[in-house]
PDB file of C-alpha atoms and ligand atoms in Angstrom:
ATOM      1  CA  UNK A   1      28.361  83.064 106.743  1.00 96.00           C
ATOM      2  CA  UNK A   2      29.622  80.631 104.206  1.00 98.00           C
ATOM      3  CA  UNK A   3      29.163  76.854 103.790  1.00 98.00           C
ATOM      4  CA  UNK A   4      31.776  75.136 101.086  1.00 98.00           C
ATOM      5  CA  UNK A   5      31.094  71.760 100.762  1.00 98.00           C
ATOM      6  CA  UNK A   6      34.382  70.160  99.148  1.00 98.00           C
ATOM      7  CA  UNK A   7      34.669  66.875  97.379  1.00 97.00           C
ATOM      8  CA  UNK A   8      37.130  64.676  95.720  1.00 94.00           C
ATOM      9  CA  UNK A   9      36.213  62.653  92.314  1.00 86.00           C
ATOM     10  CA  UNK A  10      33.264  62.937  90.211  1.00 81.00           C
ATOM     11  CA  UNK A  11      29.604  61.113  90.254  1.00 79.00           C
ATOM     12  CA  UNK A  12      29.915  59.089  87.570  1.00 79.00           C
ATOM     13  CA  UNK A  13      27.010  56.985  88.155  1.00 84.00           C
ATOM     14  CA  UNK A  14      24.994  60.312  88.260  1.00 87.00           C
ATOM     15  CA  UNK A  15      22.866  58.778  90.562  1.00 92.00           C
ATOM     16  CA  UNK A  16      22.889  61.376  93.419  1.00 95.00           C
ATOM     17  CA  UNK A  17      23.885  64.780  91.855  1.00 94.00           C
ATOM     18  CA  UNK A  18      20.173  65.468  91.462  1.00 96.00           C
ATOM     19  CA  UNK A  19      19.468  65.617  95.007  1.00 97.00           C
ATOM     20  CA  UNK A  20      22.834  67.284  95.677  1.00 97.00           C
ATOM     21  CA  UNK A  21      21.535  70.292  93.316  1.00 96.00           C
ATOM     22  CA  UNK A  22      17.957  69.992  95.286  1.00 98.00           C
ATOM     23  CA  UNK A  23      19.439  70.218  98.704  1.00 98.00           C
ATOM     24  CA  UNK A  24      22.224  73.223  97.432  1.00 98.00           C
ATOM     25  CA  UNK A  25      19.554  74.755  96.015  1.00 98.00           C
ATOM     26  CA  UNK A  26      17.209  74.794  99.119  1.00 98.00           C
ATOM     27  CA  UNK A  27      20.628  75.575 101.586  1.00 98.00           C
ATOM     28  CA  UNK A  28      20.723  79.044  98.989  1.00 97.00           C
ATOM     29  CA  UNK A  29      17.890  79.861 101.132  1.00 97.00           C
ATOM     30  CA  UNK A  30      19.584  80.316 104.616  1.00 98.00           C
ATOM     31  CA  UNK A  31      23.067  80.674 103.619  1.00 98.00           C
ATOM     32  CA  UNK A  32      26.020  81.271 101.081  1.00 98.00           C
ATOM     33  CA  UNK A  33      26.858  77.878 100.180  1.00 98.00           C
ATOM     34  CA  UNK A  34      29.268  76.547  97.030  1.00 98.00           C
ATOM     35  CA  UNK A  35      29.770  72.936  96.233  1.00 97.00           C
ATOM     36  CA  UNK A  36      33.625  72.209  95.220  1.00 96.00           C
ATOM     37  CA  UNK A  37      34.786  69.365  93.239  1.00 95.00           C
ATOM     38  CA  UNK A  38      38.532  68.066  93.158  1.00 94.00           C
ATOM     39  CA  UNK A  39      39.782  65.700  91.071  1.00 90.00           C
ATOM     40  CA  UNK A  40      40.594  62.328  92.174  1.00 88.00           C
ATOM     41  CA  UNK A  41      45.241  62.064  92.674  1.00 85.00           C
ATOM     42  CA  UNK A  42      44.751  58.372  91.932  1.00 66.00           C
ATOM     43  CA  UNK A  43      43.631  59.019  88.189  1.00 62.00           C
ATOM     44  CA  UNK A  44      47.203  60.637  87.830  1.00 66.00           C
ATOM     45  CA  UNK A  45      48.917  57.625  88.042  1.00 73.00           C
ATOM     46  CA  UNK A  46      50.505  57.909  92.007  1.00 75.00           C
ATOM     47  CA  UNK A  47      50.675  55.209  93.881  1.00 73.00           C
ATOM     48  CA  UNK A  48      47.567  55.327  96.966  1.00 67.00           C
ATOM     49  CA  UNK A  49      49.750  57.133  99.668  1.00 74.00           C
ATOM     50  CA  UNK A  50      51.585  59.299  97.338  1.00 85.00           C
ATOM     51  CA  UNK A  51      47.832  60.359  95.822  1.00 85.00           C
ATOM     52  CA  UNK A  52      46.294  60.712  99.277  1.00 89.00           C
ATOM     53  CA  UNK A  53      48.951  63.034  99.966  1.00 91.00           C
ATOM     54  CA  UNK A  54      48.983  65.323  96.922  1.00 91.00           C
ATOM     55  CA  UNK A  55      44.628  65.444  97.788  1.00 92.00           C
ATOM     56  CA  UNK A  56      45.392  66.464 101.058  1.00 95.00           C
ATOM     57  CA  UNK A  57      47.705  69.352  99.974  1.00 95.00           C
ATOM     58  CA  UNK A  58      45.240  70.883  97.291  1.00 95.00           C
ATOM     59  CA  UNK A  59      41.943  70.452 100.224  1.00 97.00           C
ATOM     60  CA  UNK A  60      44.321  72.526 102.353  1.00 97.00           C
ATOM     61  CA  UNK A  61      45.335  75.094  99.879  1.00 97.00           C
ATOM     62  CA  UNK A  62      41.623  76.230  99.809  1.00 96.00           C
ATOM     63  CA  UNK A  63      40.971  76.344 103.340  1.00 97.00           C
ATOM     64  CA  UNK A  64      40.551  80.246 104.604  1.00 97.00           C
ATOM     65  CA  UNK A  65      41.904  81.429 107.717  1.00 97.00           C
ATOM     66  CA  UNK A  66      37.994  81.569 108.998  1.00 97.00           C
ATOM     67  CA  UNK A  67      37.254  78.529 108.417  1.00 98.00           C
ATOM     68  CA  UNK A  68      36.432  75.836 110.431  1.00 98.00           C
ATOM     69  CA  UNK A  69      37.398  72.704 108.833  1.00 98.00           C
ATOM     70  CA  UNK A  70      35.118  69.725 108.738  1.00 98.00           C
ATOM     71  CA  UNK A  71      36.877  66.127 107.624  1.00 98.00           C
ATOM     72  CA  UNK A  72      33.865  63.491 107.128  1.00 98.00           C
ATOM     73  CA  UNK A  73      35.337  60.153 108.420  1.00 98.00           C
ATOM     74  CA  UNK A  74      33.349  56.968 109.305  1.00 98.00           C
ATOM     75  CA  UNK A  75      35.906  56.813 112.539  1.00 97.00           C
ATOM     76  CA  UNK A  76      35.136  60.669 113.604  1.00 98.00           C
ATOM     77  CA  UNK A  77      32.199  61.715 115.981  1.00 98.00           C
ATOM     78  CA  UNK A  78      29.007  61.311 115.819  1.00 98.00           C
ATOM     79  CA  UNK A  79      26.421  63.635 115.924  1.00 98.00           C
ATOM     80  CA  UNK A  80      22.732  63.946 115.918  1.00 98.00           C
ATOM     81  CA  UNK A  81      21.304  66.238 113.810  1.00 98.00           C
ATOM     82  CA  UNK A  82      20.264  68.772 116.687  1.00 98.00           C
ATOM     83  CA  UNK A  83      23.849  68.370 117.496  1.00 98.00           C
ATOM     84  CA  UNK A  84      24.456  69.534 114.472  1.00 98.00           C
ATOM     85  CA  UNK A  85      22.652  72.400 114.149  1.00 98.00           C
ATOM     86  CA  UNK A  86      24.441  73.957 117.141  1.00 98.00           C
ATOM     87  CA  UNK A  87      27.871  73.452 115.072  1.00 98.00           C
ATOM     88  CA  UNK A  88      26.451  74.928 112.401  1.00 98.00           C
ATOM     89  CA  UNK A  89      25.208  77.815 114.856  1.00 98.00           C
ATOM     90  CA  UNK A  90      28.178  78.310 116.405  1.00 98.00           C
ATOM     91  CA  UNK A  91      29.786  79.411 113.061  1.00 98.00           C
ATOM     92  CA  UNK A  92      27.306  81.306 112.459  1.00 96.00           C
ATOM     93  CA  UNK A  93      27.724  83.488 115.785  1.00 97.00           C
ATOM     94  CA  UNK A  94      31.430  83.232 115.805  1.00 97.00           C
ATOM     95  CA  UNK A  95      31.598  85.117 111.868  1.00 95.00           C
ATOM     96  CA  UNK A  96      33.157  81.861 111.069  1.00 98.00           C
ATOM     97  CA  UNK A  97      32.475  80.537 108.055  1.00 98.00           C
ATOM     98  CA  UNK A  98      32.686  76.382 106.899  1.00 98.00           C
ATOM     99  CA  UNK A  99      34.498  73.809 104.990  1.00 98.00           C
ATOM    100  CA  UNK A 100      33.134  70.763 104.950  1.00 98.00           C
ATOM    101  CA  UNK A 101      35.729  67.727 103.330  1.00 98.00           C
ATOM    102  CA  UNK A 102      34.709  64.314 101.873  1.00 98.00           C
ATOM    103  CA  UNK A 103      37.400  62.195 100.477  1.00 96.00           C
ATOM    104  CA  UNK A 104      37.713  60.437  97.633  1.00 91.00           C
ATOM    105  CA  UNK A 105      38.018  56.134  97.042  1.00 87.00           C
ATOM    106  CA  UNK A 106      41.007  56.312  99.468  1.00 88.00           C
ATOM    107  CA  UNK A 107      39.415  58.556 102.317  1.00 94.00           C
ATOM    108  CA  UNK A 108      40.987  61.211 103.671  1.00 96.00           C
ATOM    109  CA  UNK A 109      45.220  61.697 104.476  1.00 96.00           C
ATOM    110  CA  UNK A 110      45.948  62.386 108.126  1.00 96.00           C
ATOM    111  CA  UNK A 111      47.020  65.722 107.188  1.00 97.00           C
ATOM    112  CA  UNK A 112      44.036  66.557 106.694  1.00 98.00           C
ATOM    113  CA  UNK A 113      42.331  64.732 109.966  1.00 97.00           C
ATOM    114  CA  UNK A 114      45.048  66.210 112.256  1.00 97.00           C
ATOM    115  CA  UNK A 115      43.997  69.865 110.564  1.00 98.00           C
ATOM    116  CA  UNK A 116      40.403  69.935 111.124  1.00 98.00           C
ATOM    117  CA  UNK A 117      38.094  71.285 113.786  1.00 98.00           C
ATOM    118  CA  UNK A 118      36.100  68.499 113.804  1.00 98.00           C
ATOM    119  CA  UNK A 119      36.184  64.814 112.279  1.00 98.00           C
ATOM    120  CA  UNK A 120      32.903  63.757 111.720  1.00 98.00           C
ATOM    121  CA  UNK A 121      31.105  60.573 110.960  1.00 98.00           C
ATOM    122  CA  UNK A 122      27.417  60.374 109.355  1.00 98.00           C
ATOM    123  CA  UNK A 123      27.915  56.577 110.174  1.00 98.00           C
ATOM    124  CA  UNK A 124      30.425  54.023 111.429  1.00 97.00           C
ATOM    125  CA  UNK A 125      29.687  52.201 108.384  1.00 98.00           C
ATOM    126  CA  UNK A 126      31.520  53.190 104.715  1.00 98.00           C
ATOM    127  CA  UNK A 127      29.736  55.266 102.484  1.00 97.00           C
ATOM    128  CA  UNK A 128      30.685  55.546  99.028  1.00 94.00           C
ATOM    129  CA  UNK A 129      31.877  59.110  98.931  1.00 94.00           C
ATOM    130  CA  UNK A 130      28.857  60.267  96.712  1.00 95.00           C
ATOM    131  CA  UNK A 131      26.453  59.180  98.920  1.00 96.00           C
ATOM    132  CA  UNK A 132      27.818  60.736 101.957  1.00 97.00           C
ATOM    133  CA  UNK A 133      27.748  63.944 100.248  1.00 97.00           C
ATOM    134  CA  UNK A 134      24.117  63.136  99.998  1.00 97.00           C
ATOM    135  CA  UNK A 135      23.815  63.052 103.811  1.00 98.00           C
ATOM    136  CA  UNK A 136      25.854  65.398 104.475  1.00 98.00           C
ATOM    137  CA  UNK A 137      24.095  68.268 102.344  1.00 98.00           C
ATOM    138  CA  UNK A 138      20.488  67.154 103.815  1.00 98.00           C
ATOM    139  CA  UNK A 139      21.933  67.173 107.081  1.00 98.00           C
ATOM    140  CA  UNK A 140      23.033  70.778 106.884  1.00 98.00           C
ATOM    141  CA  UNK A 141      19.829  71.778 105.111  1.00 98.00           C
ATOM    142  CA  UNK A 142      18.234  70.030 108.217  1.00 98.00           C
ATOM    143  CA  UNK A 143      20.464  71.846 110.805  1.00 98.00           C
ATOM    144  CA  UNK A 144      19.406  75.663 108.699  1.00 98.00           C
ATOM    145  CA  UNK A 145      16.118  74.592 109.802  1.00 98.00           C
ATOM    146  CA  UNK A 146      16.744  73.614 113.003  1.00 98.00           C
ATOM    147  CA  UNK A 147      18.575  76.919 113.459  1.00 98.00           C
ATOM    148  CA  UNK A 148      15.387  78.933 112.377  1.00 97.00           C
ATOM    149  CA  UNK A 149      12.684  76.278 114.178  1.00 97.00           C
ATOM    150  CA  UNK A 150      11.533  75.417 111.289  1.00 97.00           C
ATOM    151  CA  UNK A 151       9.078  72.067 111.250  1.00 95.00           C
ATOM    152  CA  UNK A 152      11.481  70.172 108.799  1.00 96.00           C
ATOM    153  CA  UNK A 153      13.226  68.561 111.156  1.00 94.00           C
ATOM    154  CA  UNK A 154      10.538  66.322 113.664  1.00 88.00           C
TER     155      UNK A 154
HETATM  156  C1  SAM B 201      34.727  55.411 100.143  1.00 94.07           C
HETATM  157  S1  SAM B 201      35.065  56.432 101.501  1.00 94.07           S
HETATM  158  C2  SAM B 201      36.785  56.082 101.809  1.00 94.07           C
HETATM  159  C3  SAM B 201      36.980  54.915 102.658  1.00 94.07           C
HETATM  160  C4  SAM B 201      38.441  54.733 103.007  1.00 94.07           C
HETATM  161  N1  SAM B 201      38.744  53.328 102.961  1.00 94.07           N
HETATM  162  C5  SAM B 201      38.766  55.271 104.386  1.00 94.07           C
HETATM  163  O1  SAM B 201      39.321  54.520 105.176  1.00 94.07           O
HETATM  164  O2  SAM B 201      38.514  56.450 104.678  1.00 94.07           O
HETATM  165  C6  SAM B 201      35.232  58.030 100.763  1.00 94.07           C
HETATM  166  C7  SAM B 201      34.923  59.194 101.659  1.00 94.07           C
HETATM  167  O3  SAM B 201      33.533  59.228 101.957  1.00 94.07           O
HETATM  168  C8  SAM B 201      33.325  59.794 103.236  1.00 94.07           C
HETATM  169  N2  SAM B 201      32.626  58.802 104.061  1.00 94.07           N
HETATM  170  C9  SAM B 201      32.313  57.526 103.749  1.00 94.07           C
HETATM  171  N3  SAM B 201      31.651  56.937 104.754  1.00 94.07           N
HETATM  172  C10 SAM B 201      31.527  57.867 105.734  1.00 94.07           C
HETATM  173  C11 SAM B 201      30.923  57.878 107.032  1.00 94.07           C
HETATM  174  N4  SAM B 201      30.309  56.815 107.536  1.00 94.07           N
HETATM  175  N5  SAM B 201      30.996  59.018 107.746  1.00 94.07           N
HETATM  176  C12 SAM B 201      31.609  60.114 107.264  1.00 94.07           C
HETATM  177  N6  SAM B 201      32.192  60.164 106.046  1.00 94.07           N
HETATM  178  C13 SAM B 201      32.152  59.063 105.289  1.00 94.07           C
HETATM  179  C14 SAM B 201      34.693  60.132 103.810  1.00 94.07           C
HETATM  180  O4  SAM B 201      34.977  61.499 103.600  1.00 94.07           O
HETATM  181  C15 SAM B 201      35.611  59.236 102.996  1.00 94.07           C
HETATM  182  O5  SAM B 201      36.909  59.792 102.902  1.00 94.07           O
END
């Protein structure tokens, strides 16, 4: 199984890629897993819609035909983290492998919301887009553990 874990615009703070490279690191252990990075459509001078739309047409252009698609939106579903895990597991089983999608300053086109599997929220509250990836890479670490009953995750 493979995990992709796609993004749109850079870190420039640098505040969080550390723990990104941490938690990709410690996913290596229980799965193949790649971190993608997209640049940002605004920074080319469209105007918001036009850039959402050009994003959404490169995220799809990478998507496999075994993939399940996973768009990260605060208005998606929530899950716990055991929850989770049996996503994750269900992949697994199925030979399926997953791409996970966080959008950039202007979120995610509907495109790309209508095309996923699953729309999920870590929150109902905004994130900025570098700290959701955060989350969302601790969160799968979390749900590898789960998977193998691991005592991570109390
Ligand atoms: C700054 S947010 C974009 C907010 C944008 N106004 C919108 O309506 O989607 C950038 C990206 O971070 C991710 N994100 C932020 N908060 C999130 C949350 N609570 N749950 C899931 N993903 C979130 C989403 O992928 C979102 O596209």
């Amino acid at each position: 199984m493979k995990v992709r874990l796609l993004s749109i615009g850079k870190d420039r703070s640098g505040l969080y890629e550390p723990a990104v490279q941490e938690y990709a690191k410690r996913l290596g252990h229980y799965t193949r897993f790649e971190l993608v990075e997209m640049a940002e459509a605004s920074g080319k001078r469209l105007k918001p819609g036009d850039a959402k739309a050009a994003e959404a047409e490169a995220i799809l252009s990478k998507r496999k035909p075994q993939d399940w698609l996973v768009a990260l939106d605060e208005r998606g579903s929530l899950l716990d983290s055991v929850e989770l895990s049996r996503y994750v597991g269900k992949a697994q089983t199925g030979a399926k492998d997953l791409l996970f999608i966080i959008g950039g300053d202007e979120g995610l086109d509907a495109r790309v919301r209508d095309a996923a599997n699953l729309t999920l929220s870590l929150s109902k509250m905004t994130l900025p887009h570098r700290l959701a990836r955060v989350v969302l890479i601790e969160q799968l670490y979390r749900a590898f553990t789960i998977l193998k009953g691991e005592p991570y995750h109390k």
